[in-house]
PDB file of C-alpha atoms in Angstrom:
ATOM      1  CA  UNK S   1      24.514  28.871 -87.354  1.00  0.00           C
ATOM      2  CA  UNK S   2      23.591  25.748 -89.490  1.00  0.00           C
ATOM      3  CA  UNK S   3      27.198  25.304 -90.372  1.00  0.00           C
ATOM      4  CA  UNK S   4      28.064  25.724 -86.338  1.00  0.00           C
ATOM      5  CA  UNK S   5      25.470  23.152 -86.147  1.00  0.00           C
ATOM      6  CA  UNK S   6      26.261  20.482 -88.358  1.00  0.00           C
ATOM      7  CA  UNK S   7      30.011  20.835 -87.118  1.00  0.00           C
ATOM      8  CA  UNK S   8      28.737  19.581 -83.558  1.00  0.00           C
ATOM      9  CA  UNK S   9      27.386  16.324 -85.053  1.00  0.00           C
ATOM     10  CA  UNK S  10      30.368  15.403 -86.721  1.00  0.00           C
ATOM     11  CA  UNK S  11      33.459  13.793 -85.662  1.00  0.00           C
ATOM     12  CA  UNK S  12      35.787  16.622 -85.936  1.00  0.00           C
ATOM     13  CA  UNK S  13      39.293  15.367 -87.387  1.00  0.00           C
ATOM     14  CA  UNK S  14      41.332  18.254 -87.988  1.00  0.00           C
ATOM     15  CA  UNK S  15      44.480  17.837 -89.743  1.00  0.00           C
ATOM     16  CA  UNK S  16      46.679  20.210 -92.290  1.00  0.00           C
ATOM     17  CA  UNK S  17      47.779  18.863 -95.946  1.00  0.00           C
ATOM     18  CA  UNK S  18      51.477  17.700 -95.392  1.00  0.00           C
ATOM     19  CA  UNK S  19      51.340  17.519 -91.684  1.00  0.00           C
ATOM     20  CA  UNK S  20      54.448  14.720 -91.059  1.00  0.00           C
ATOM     21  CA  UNK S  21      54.810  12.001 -88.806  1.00  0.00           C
ATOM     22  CA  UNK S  22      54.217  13.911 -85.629  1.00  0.00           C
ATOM     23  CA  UNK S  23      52.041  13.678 -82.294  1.00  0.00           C
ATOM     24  CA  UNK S  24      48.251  13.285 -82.120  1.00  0.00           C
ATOM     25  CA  UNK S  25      46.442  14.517 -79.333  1.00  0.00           C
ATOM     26  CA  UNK S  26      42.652  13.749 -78.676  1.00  0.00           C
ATOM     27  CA  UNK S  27      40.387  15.913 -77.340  1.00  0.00           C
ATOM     28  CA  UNK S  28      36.942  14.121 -76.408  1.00  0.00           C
ATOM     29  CA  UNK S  29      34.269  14.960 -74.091  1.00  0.00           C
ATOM     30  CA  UNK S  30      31.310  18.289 -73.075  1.00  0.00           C
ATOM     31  CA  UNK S  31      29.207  19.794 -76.459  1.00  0.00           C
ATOM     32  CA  UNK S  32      28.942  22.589 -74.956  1.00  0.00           C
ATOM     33  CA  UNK S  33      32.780  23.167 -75.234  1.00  0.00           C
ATOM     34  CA  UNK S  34      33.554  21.124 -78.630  1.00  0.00           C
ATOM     35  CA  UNK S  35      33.233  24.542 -80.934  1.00  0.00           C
ATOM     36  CA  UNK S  36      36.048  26.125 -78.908  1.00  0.00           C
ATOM     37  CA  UNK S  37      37.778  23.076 -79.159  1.00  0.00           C
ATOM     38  CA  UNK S  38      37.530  22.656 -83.081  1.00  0.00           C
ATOM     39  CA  UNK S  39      38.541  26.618 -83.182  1.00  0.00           C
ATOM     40  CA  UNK S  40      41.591  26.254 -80.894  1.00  0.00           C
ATOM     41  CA  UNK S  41      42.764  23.327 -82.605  1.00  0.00           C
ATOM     42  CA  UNK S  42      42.669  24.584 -86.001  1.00  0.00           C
ATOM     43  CA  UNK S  43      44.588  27.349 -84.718  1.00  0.00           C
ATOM     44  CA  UNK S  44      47.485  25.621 -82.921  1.00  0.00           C
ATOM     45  CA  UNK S  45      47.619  23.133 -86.258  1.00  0.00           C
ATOM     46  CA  UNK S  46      48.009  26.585 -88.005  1.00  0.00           C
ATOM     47  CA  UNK S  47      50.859  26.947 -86.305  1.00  0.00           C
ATOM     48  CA  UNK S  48      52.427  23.460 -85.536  1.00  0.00           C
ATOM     49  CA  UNK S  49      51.387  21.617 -88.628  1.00  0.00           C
ATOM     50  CA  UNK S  50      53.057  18.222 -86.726  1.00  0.00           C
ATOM     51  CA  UNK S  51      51.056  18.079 -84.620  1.00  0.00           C
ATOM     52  CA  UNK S  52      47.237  16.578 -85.056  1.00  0.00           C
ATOM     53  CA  UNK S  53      44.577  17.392 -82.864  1.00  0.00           C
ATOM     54  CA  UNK S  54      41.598  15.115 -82.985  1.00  0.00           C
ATOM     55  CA  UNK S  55      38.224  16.703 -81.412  1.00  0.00           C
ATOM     56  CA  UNK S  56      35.441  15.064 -80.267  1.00  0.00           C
ATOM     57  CA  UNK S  57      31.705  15.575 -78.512  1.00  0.00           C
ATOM     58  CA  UNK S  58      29.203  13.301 -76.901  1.00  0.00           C
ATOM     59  CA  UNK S  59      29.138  15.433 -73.699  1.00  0.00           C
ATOM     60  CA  UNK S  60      31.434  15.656 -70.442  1.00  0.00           C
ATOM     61  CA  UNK S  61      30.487  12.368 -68.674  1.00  0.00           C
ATOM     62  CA  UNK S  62      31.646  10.532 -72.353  1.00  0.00           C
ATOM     63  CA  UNK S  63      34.977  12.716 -72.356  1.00  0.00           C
ATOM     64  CA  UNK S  64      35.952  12.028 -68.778  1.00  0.00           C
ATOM     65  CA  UNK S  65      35.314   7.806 -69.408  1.00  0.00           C
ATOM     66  CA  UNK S  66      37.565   8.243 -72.170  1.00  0.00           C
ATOM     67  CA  UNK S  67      39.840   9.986 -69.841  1.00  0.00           C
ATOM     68  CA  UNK S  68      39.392   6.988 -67.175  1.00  0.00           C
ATOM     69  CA  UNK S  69      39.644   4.631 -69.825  1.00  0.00           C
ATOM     70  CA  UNK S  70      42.656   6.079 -71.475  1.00  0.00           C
ATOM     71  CA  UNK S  71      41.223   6.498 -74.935  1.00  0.00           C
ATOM     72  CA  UNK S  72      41.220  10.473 -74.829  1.00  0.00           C
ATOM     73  CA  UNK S  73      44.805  12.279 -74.200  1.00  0.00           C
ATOM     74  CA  UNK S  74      42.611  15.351 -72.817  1.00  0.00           C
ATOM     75  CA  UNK S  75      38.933  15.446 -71.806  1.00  0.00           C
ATOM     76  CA  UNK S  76      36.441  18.768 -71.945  1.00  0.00           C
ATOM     77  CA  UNK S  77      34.324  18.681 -69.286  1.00  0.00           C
ATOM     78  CA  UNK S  78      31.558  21.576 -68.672  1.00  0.00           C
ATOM     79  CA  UNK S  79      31.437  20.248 -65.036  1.00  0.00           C
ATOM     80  CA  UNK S  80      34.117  19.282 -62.234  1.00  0.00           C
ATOM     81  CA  UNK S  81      35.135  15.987 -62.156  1.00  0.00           C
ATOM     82  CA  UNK S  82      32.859  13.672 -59.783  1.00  0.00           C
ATOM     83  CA  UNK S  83      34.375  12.186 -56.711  1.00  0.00           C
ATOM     84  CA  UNK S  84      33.800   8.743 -57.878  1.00  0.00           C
ATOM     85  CA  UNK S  85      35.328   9.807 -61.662  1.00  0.00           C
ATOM     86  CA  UNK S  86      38.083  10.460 -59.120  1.00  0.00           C
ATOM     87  CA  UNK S  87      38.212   7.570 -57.868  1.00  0.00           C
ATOM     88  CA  UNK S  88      38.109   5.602 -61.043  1.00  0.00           C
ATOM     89  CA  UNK S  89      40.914   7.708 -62.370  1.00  0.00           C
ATOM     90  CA  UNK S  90      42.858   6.509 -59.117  1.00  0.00           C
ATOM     91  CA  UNK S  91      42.033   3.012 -59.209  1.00  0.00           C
ATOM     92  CA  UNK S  92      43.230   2.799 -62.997  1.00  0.00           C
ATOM     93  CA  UNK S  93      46.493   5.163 -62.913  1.00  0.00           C
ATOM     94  CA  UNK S  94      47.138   5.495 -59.831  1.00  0.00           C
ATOM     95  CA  UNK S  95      46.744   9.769 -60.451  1.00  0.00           C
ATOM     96  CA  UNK S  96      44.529  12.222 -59.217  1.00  0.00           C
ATOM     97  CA  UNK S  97      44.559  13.792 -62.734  1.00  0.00           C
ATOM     98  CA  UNK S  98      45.117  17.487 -63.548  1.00  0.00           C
ATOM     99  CA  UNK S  99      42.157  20.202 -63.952  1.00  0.00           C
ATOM    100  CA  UNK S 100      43.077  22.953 -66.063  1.00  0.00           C
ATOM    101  CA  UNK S 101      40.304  26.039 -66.365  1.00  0.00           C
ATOM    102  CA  UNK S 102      40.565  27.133 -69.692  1.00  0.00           C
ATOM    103  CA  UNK S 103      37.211  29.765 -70.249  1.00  0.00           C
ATOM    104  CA  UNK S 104      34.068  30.837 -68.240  1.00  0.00           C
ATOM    105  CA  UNK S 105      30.604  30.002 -68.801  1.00  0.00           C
ATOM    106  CA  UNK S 106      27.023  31.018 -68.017  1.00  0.00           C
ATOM    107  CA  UNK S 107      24.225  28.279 -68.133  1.00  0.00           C
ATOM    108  CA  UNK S 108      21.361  30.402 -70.177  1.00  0.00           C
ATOM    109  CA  UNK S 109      17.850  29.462 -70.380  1.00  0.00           C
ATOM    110  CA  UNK S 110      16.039  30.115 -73.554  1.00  0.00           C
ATOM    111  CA  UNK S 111      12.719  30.826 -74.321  1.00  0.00           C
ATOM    112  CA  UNK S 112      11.316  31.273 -77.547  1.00  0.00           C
ATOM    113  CA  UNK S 113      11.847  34.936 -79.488  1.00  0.00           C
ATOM    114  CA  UNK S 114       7.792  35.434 -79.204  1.00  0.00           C
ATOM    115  CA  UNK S 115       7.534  34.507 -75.584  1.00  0.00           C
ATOM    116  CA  UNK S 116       7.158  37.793 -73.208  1.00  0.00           C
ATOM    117  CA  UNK S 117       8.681  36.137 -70.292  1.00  0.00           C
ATOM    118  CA  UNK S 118      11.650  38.007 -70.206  1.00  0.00           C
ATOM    119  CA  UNK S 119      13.271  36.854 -66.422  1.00  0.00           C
ATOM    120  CA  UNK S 120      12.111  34.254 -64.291  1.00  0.00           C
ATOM    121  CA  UNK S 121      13.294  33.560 -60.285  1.00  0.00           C
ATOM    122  CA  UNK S 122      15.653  30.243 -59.919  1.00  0.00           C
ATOM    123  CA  UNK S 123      13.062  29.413 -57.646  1.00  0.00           C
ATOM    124  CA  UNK S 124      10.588  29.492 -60.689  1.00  0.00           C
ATOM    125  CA  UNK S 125      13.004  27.711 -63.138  1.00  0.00           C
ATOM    126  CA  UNK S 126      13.267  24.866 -60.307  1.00  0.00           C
ATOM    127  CA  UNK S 127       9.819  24.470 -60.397  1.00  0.00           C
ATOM    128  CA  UNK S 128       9.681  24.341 -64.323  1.00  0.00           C
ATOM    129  CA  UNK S 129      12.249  21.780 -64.020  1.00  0.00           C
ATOM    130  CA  UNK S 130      10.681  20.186 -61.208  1.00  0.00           C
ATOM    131  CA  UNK S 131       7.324  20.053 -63.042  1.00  0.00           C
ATOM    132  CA  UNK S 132       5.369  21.997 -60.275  1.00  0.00           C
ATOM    133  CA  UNK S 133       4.797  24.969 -62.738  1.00  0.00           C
ATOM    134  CA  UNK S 134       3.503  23.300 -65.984  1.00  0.00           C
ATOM    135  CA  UNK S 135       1.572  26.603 -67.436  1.00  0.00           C
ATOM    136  CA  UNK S 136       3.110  29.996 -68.670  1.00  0.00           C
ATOM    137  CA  UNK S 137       0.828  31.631 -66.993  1.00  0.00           C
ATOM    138  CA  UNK S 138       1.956  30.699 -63.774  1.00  0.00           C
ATOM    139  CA  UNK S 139       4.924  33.034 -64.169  1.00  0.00           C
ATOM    140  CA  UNK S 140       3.325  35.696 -65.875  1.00  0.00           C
ATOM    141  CA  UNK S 141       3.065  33.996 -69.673  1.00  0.00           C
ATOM    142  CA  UNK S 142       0.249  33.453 -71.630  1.00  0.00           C
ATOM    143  CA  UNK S 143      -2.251  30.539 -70.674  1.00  0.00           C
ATOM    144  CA  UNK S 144      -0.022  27.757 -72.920  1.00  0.00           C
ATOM    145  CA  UNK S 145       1.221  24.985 -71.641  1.00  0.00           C
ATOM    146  CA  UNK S 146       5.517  24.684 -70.935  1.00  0.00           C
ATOM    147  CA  UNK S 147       6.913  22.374 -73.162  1.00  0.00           C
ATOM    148  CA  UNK S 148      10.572  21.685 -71.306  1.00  0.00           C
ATOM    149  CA  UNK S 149      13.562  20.908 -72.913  1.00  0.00           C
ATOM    150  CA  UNK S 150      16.553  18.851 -71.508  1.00  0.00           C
ATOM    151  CA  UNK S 151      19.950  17.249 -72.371  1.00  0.00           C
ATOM    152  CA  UNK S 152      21.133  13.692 -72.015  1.00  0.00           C
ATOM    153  CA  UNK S 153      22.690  12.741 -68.405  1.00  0.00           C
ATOM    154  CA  UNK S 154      26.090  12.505 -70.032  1.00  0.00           C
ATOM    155  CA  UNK S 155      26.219  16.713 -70.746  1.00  0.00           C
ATOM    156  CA  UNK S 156      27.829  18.345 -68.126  1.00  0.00           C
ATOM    157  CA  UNK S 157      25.190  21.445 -68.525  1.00  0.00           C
ATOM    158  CA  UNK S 158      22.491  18.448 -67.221  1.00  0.00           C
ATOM    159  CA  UNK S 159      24.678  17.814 -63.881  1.00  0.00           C
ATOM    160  CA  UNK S 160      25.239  21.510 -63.259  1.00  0.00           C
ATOM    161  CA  UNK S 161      21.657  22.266 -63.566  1.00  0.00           C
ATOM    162  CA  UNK S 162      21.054  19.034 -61.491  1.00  0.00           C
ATOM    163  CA  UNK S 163      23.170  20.325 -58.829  1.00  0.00           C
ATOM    164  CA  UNK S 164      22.835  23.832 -58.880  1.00  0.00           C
ATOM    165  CA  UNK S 165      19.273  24.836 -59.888  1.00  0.00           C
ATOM    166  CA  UNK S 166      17.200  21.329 -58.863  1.00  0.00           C
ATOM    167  CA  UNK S 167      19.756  20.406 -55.687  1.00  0.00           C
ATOM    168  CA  UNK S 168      20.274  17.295 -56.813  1.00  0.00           C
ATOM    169  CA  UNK S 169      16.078  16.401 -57.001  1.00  0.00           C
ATOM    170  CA  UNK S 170      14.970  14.537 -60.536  1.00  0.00           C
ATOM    171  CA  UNK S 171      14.052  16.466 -63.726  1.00  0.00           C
ATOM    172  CA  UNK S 172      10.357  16.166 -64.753  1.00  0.00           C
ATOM    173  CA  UNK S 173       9.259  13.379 -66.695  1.00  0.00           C
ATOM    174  CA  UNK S 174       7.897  15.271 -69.042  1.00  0.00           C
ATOM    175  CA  UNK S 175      11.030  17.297 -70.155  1.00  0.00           C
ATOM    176  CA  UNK S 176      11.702  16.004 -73.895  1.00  0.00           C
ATOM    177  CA  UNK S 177      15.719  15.271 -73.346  1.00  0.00           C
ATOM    178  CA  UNK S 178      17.488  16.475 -76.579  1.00  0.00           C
ATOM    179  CA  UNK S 179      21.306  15.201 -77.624  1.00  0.00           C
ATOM    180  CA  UNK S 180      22.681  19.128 -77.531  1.00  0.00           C
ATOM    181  CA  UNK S 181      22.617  22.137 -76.809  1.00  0.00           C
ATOM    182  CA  UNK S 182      22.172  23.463 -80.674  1.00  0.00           C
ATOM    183  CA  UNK S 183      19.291  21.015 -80.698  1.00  0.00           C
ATOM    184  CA  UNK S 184      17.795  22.628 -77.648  1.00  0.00           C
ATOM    185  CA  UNK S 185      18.331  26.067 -79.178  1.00  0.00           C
ATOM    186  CA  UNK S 186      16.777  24.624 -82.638  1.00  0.00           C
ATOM    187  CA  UNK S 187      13.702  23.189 -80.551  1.00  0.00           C
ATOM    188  CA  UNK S 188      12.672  26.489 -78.800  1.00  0.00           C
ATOM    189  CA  UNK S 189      13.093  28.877 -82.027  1.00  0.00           C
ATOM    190  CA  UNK S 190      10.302  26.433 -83.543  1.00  0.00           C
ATOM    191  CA  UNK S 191       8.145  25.727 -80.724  1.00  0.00           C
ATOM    192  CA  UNK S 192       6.590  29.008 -79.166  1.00  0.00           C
ATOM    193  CA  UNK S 193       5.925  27.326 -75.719  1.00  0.00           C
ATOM    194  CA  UNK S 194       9.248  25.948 -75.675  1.00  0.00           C
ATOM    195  CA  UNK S 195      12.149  26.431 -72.502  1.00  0.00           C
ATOM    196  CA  UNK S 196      15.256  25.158 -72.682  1.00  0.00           C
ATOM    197  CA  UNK S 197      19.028  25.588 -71.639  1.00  0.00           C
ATOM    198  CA  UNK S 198      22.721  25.578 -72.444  1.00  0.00           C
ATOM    199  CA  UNK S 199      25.652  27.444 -72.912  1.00  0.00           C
ATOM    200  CA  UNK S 200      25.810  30.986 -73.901  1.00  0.00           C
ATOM    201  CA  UNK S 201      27.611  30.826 -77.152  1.00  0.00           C
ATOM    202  CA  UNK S 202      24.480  28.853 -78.429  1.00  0.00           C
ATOM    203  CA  UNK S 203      21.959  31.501 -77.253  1.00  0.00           C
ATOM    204  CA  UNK S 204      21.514  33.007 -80.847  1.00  0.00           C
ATOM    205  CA  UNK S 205      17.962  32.797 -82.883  1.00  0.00           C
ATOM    206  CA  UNK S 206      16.042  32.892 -79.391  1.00  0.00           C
ATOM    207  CA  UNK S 207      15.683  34.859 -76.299  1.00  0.00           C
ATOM    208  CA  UNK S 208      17.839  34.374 -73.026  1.00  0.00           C
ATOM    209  CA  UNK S 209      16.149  34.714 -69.660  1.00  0.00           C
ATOM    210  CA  UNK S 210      17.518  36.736 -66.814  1.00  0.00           C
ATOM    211  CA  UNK S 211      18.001  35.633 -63.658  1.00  0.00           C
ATOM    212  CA  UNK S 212      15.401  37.677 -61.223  1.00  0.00           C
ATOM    213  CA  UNK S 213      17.321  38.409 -57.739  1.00  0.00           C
ATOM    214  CA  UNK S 214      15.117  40.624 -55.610  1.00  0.00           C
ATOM    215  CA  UNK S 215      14.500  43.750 -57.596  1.00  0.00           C
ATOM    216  CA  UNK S 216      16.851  42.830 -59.646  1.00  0.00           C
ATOM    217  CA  UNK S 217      16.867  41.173 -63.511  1.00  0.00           C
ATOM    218  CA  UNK S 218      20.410  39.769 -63.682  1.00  0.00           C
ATOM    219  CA  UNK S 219      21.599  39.127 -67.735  1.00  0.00           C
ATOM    220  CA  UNK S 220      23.777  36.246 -69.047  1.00  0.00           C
ATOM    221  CA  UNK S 221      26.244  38.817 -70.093  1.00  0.00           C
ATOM    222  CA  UNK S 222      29.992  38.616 -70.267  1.00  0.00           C
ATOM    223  CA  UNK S 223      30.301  40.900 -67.519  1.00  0.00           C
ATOM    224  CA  UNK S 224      27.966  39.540 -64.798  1.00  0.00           C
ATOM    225  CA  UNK S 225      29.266  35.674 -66.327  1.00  0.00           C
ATOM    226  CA  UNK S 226      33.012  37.076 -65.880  1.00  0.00           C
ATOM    227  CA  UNK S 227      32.766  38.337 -62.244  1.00  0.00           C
ATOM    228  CA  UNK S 228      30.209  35.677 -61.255  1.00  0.00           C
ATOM    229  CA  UNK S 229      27.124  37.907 -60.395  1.00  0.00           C
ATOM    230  CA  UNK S 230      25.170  35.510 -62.936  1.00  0.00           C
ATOM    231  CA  UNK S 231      24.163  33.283 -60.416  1.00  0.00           C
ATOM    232  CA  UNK S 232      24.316  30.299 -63.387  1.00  0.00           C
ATOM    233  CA  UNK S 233      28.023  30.915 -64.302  1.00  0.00           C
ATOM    234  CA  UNK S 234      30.519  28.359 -64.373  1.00  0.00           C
ATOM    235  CA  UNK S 235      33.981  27.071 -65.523  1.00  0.00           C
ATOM    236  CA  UNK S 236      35.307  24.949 -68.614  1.00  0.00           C
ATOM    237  CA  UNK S 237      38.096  22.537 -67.951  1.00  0.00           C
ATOM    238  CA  UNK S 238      40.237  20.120 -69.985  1.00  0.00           C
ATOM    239  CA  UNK S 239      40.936  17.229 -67.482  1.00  0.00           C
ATOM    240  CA  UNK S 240      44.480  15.113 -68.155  1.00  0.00           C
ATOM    241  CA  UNK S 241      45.601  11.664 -66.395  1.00  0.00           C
ATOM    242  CA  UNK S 242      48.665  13.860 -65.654  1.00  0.00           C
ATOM    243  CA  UNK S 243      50.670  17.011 -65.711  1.00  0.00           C
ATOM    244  CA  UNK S 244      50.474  17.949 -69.123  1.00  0.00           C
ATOM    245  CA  UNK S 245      53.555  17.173 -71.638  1.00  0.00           C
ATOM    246  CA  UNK S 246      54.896  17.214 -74.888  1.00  0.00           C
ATOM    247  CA  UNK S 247      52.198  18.092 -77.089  1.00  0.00           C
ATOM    248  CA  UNK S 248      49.157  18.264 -74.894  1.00  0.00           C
ATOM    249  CA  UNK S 249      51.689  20.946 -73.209  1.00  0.00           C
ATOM    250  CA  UNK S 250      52.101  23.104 -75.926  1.00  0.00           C
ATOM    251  CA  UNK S 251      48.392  23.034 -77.182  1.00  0.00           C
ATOM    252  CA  UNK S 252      47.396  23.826 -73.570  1.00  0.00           C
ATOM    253  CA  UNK S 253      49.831  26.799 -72.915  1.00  0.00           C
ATOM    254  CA  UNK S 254      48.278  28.014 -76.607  1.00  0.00           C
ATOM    255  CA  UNK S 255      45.275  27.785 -75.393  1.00  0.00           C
ATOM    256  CA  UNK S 256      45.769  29.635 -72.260  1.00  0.00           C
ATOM    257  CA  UNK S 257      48.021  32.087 -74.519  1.00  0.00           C
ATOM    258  CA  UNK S 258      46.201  36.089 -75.023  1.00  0.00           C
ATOM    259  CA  UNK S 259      46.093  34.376 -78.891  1.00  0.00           C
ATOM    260  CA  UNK S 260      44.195  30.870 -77.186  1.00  0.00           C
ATOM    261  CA  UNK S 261      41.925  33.160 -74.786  1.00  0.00           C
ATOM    262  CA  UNK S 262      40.964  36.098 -77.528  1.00  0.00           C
ATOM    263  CA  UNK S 263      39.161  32.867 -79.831  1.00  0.00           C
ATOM    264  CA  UNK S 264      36.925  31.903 -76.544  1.00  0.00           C
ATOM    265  CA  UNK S 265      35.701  35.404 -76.617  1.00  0.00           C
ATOM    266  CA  UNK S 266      35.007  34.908 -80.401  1.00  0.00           C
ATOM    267  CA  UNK S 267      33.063  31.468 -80.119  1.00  0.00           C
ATOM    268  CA  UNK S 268      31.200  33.440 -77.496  1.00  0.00           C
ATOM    269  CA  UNK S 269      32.415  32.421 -73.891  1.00  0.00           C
ATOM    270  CA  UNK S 270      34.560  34.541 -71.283  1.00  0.00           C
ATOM    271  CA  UNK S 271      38.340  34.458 -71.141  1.00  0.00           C
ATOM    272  CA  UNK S 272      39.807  33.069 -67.754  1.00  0.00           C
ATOM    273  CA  UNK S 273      43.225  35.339 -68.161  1.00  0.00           C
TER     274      UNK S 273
END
């Protein structure tokens, strides 16, 4: 996990010994997504040693800017594209850009391992986020305060929690905003009042809340992620300025290849073929 870690932080240039004058493609954008990127890449280089593939973080919002201001070939994005992205994209190249699905998601929220909250409502989570609940006990914890965890506004997992948990209304101001999701999940295995979120592929060293839906206790798990019952599932794209070509094509149809697909189920997300 440390090594999955410290490969987040860094600038991921990925290139094989002896690799010739040949294409590079840049991959920039979501955190959540820039493991699966790294994997896929080294992969496809595996296999197409002309070809460099250069993969970046920072979050979606700072992959689809690079998109918009053509400094990125492809950008990951944990989110859709915003209308006024759109727009940008428009104004710029005169494109509506291409949105490619390439794996499934579920938006976890962690809790620490000694916590014995084990499911909360999405009304309760709101009001976490919110800050109208600011005590464990208040949904059936011990009598601690909630120390709550948050991303940066460029991480796509920040909109889609925005949008979809919070309907659009402002985080707390208390919620201590962290620059990823491995330093969300590093936060909440040391603190025990902790509560944070992110992708499920980081959910390792703490506990993952269900989703409580009537009588029912809904887990983040591939199945109930894959056919959407998680009520916090989602979908990864790569956004291009264009149809893709050359090679951005081929990386892309590897990608979306059984080969391409069977490494997003190792990382730890859900195939979309």
């Amino acid at each position: 996990m440390k090594n999955f870690i410290a490969s987040i932080a860094a600038v991921l240039l990925l290139a094989l010994p002896g690799a010739a004058r040949a294409g590079t493609v840049t991959v920039k954008g979501s955190d959540t997504m820039v493991i699966l990127g790294q994997r896929w890449a080294e992969e496809f280089m595996k296999k197409n040693p002309n070809t460099k593939l250069q993969v970046t973080g920072g979050g979606s919002g700072v992959g689809l800017s690079a998109l918009i201001n053509g400094t990125t070939d492809i950008a990951m994005s944990s989110r859709p594209m915003k209308e006024a992205e759109g727009e940008k994209l428009r104004t710029r190249f005169n494109t509506t850009g291409t949105e490619i699905s390439v794996a499934k998601d579920g938006v976890t929220f962690y809790v620490n391992e000694g916590n014995k909250v084990d499911a909360l409502t999405q009304e309760q989570l709101k009001g976490i986020y919110l800050g109208d609940i600011t005590n464990w006990k208040e949904v059936g914890g011990p009598d601690a305060p909630i120390i709550v965890y948050s991303r940066e506004n460029s991480s796509g997992t920040y909109v889609f929690v925005k949008d979809n948990l919070l309907n659009g209304d402002d985080y707390t101001s208390s919620a201590q905003t962290l620059p990823g999701t491995a330093a969300v999940v590093n936060a909440v295995s040391k603190e025990k009042n902790g509560i944070g979120y992110g992708g499920s592929a980081y959910a390792k060293g703490i506990k993952e809340l269900k989703i409580k839906k009537g009588n029912e206790a809904i887990a983040p798990s591939a199945e109930n992620i894959k056919t959407g019952k998680y009520p916090l599932s989602r979908d990864l794209y790569f956004y291009l300025r264009n149809k893709p070509a050359a090679d951005a094509k081929a990386f892309i149809d590897f990608v979306l290849s059984p080969e391409g697909q069977a490494l997003v189920t190792k990382v730890g997300y859900f195939p979309v073929k």
